Coordinates of C-alpha atoms in Angstrom, one line a residue:
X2 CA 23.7 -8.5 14.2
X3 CA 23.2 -9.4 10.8
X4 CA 19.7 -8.5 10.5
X5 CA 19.5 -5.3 12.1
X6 CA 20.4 -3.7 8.7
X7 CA 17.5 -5.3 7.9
X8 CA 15.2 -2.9 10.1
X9 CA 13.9 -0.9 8.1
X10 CA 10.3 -0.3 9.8
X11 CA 12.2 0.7 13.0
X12 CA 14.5 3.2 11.6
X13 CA 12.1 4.7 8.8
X14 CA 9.4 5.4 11.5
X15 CA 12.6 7.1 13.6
X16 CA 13.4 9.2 10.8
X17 CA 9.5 9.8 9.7
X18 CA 9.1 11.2 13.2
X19 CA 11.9 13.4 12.9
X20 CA 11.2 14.6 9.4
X21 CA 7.0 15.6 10.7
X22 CA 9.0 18.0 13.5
X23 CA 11.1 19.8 11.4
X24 CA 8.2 20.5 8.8
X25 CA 5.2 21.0 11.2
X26 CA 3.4 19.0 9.3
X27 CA 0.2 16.5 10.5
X28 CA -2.0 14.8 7.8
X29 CA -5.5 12.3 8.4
X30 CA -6.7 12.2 12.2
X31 CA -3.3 14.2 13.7
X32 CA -3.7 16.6 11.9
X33 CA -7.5 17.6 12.7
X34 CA -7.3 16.2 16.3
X35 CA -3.7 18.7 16.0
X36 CA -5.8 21.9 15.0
X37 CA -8.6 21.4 16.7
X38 CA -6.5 21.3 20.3
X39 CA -4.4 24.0 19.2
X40 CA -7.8 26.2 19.1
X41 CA -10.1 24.3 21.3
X42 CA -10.2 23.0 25.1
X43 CA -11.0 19.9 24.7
X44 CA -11.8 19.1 28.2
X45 CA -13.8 22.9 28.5
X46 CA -17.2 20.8 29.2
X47 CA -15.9 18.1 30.6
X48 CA -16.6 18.0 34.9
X49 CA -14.7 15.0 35.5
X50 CA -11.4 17.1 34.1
X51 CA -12.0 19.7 36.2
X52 CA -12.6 17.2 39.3
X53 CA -9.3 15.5 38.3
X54 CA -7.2 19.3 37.9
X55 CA -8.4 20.5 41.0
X56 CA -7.3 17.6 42.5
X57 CA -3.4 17.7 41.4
X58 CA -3.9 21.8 42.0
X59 CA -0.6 22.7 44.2
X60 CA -1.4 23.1 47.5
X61 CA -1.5 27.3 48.1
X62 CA 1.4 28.4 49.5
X63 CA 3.4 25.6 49.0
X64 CA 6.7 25.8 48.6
X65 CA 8.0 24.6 45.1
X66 CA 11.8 22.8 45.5
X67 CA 12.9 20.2 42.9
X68 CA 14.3 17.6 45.1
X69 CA 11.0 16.9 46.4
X70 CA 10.4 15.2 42.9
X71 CA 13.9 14.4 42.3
X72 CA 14.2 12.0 45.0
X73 CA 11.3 10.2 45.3
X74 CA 12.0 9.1 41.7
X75 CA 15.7 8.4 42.3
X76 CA 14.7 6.5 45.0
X77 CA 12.2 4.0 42.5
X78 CA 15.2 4.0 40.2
X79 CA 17.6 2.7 42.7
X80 CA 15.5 0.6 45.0
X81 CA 14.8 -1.5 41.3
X82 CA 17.8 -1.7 40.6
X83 CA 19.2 -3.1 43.8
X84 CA 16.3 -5.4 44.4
X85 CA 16.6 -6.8 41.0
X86 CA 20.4 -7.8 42.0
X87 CA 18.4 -8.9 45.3
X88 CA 16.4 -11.3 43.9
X89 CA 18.5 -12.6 41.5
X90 CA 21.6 -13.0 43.2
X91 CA 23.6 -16.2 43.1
X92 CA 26.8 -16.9 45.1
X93 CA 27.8 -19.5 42.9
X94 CA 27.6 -17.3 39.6
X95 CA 28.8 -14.0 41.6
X96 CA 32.4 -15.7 42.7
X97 CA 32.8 -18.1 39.3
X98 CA 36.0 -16.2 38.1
X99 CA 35.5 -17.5 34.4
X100 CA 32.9 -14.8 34.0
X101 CA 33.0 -11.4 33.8
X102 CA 31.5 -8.7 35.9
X103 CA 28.9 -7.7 33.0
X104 CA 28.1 -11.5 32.4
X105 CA 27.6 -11.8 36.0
X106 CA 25.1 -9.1 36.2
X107 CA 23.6 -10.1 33.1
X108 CA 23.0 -13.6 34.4
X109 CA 21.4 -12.4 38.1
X110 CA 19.5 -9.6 36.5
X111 CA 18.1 -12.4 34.4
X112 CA 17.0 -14.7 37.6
X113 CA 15.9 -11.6 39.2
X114 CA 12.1 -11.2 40.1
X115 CA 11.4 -7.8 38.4
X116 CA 7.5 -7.9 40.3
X117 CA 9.1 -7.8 43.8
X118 CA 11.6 -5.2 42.8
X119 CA 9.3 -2.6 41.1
X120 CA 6.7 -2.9 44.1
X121 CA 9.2 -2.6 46.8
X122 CA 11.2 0.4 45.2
X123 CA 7.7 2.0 44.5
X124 CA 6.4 1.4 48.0
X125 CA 9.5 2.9 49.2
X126 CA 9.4 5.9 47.1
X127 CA 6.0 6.3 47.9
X128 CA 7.0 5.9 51.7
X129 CA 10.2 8.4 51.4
X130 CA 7.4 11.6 49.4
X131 CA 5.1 10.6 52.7
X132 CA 8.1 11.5 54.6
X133 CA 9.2 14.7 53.2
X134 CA 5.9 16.0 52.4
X135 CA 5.1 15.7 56.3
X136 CA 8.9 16.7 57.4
X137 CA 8.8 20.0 55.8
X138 CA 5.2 20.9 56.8
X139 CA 4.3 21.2 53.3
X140 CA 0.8 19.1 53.8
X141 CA -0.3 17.2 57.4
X142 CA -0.5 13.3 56.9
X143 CA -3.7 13.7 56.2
X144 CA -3.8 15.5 53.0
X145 CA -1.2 13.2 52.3
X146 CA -2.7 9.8 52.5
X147 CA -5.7 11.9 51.2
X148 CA -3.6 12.9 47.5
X149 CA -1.7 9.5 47.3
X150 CA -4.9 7.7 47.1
X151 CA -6.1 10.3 44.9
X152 CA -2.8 9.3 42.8
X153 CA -4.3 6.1 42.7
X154 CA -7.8 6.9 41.4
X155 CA -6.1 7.9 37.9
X156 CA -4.9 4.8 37.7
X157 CA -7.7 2.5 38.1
X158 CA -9.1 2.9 34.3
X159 CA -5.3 2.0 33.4
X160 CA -5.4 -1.1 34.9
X161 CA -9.0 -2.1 33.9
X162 CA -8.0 -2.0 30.0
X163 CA -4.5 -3.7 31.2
X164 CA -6.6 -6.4 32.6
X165 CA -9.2 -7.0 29.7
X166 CA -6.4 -6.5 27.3
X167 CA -4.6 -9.1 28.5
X168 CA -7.6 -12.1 29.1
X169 CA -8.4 -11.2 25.4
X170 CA -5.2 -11.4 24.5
X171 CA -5.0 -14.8 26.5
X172 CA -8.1 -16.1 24.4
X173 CA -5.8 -15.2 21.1
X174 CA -3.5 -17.4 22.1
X175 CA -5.6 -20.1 23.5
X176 CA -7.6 -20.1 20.0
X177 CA -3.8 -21.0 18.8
X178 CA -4.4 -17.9 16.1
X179 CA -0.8 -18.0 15.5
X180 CA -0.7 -21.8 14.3
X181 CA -3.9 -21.1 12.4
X182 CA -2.2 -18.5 10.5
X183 CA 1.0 -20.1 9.9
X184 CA -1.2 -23.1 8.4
X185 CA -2.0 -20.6 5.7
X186 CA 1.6 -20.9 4.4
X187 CA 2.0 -22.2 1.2
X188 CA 4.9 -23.8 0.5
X189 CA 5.4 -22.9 -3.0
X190 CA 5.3 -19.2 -1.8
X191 CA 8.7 -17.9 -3.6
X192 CA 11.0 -17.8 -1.4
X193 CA 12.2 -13.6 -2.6
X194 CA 8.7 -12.9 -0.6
X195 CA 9.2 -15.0 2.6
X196 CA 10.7 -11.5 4.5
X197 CA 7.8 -9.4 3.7
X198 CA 4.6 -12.5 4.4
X199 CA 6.6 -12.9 7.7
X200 CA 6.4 -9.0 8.0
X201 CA 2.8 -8.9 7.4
X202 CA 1.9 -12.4 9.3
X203 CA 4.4 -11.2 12.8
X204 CA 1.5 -7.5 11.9
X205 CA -1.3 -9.2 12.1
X206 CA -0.6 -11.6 14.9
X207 CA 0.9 -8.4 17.2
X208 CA -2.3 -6.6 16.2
X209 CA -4.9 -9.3 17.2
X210 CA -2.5 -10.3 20.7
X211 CA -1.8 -6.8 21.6
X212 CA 1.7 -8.1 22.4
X213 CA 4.9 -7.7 20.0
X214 CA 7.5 -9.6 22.8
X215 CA 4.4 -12.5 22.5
X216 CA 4.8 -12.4 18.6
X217 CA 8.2 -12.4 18.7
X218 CA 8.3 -15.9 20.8
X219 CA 5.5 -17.7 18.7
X220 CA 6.3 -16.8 15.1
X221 CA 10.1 -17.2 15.8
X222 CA 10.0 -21.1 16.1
X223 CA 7.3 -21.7 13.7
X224 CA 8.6 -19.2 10.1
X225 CA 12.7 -19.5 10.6
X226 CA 13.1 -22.8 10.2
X227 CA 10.4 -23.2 8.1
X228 CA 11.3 -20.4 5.9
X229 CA 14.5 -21.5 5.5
X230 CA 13.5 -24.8 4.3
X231 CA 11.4 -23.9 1.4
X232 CA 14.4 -21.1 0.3
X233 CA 16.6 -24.5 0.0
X234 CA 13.9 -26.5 -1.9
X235 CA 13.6 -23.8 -3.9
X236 CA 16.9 -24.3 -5.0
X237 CA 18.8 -21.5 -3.5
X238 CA 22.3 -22.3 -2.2
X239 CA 22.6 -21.0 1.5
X240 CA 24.9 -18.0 0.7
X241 CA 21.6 -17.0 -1.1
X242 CA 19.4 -18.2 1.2
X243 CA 21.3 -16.4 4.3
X244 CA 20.8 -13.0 3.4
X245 CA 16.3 -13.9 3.2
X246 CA 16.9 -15.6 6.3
X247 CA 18.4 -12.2 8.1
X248 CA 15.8 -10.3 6.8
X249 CA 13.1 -12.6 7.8
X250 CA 14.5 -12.4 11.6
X251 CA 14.4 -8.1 11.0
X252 CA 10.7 -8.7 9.4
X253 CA 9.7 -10.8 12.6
X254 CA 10.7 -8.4 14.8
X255 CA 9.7 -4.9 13.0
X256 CA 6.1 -6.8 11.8
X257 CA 5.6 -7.4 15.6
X258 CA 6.3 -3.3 16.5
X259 CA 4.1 -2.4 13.8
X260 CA 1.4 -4.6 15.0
X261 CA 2.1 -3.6 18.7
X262 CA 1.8 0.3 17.5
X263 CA -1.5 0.1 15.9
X264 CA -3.2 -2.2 18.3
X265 CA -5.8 -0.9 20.7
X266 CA -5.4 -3.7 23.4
X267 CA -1.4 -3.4 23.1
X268 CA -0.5 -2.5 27.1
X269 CA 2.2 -0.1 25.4
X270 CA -1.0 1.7 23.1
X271 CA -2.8 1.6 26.6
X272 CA -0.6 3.4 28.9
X273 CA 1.0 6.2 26.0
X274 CA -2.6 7.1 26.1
X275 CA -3.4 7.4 29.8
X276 CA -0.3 8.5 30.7
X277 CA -0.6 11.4 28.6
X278 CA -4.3 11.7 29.2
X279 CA -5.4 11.1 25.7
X280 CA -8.7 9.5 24.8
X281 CA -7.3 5.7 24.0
X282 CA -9.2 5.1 21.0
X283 CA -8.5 8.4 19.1
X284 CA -5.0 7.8 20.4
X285 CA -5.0 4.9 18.5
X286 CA -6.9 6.4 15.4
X287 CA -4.5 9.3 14.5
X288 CA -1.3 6.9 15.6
X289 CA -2.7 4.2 12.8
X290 CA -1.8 5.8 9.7
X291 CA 1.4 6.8 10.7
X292 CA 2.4 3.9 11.1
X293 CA 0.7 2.4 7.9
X294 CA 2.2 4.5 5.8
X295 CA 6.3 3.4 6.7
X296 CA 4.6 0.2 7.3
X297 CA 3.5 0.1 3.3
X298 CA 7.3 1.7 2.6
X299 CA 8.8 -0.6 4.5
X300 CA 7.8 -3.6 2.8
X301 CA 7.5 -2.5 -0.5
X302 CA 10.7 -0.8 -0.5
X303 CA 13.0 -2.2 2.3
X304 CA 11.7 -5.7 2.5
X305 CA 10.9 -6.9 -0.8
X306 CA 13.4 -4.8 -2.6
X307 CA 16.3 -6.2 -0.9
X308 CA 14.8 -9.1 -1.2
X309 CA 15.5 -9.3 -5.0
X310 CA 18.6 -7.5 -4.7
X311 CA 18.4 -3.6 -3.9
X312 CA 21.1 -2.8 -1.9
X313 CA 20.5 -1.8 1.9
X314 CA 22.0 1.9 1.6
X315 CA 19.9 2.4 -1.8
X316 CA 16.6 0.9 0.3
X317 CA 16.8 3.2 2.7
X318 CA 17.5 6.5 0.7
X319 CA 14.5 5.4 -1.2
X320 CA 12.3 5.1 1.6
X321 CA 13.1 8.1 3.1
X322 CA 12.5 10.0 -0.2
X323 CA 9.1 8.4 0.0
X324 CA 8.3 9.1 3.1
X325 CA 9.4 12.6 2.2
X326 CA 6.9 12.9 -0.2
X327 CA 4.3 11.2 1.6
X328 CA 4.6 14.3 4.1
X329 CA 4.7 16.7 1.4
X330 CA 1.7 15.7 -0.1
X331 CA -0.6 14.6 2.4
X332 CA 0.6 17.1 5.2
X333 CA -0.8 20.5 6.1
X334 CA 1.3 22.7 8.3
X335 CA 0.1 23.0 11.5

């Protein structure tokens, strides 16, 4: 709890967000990729997008009714959550009267298998559209089965990055790339820049792994305790060394989202793009120095000025000013 006051990469990028609405402004990549859509179709040559509209084109004549959508979905949403507390249950935790009901839950969620519970409760909602679609004579089961596997074409080029993503990401960690780059730790780094090399180390190991939850559980272990060890040697007492080591566990964690943001194999990266039917790499491009730039604010203002004393509330006034101007600046309205 300490260290979320820490965060400032998190809450800068919420706020940077926020502040690029309200002007309209776009700089770098965005903002050309922003114009040219905004006057362009960028799929106008393209025959697979056509192939791909005409087949998600409503059916003509088709009744249009919300709870065809509604619950299908509320069906996926349910059926999780109950098979989650179906796979996970445990009489012994359910009827130990020294625990509450949210620790109970909390515990069985946490045995729960979360595979087996998101492909049941998508089978079924699949199953229950079948259903409906059929019921109300809105398409025969043919051209049913026909646009579910159509559904399924879309996502075949999602899970063929997923897939590579991950094996490289597997070779990352096989190569021990974390280890390697904690070996480059010197141990008479001062200990006032400890938060902002673990910010840029937990970057740079989410980047090359494509996974920030991955970074998190490797780096974790391995810059903590050693951190705190050289702010001691250093000869800081630990009411001085406490506030470095809370910041260090916010660095771990932002580094990691920043890495995870700018990385092309993060599965995150990999789905924003295909979900939204974005070109992945220039997805990635115009994302990158977004997130570079409160990255750079971040450490230079939040992390290493508190560091050496700035206070949190002054930090973050600071870095929003810069970000401010950053927009100002380097934006163009859209």
């Amino acid at each position: 709890l300490n260290s979320l006051s820490y965060s400032f990469y998190p809450i800068l990028t919420l706020i940077f967000m926020f502040m690029l609405i309200w002007t309209r402004r776009d700089f770098g990549p965005m903002y050309s990729a922003e114009k040219y859509a905004r006057t362009n179709d960028i799929n106008a040559d393209s025959d697979e997008h056509h192939a791909e509209l005409e087949e998600f084109t409503v059916k003509r004549g088709a009744p249009v009714r919300a709870f065809n959508a509604i619950i299908p979905i509320a069906v996926i949403i349910l059926g999780t959550l109950i098979g989650l507390l179906y796979t996970g249950f445990d009489a012994e935790v359910w009827q130990n009267t020294e625990l509450g009901l949210f620790r109970k839950l909390s515990i069985i969620i946490g045995n729960s298998d979360s595979y087996v519970a998101l492909l049941w409760s998508s089978l079924t909602g699949l199953l229950v559209a079948v259903l409906m679609t059929t019921a109300q004579r809105i398409m025969n089961l043919e051209e049913t089965i026909s646009s579910a596997i159509s559904g399924y074409k879309t996502m075949v080029t999602a899970m063929m990055i997923l897939i590579l993503a991950w094996a490289l990401a597997q070779i990352t960690d096989d190569l021990h790339t974390a280890h390697f780059l904690k070996s480059l730790w010197s141990n008479d780094l001062s200990p006032y820049l400890l938060p902002a090399v673990t910010f840029i180390l937990s970057a740079i190991v989410s980047f090359s792994t494509g996974s920030s939850w991955g970074t998190m559980a490797i780096l974790y272990p391995l810059l903590l305790p050693a951190g705190f060890a050289i702010s001691l040697e250093a000869g800081l007492n630990v009411e001085e060394t406490m506030p470095l080591f809370y910041n260090m566990v916010s660095c771990v964690l932002a580094g990691s989202v920043l890495g995870d943001h700018c990385s092309p194999i993060s599965d995150t990266t990999i789905l924003s793009s295909l979900a939204s039917g974005c070109n992945h790499i220039q997805h990635v491009k115009t994302q990158m120095p977004y997130a570079l730039s409160v990255g750079v604010v971040s450490i230079l203002v939040g992390t290493i000025g508190t560091a050496f004393g700035l206070p949190i509330f002054v930090a973050y006034l600071i870095g929003i000013l810069a970000l401010g101007l950053i927009i100002r600046n380097l934006g163009k309205v859209i």
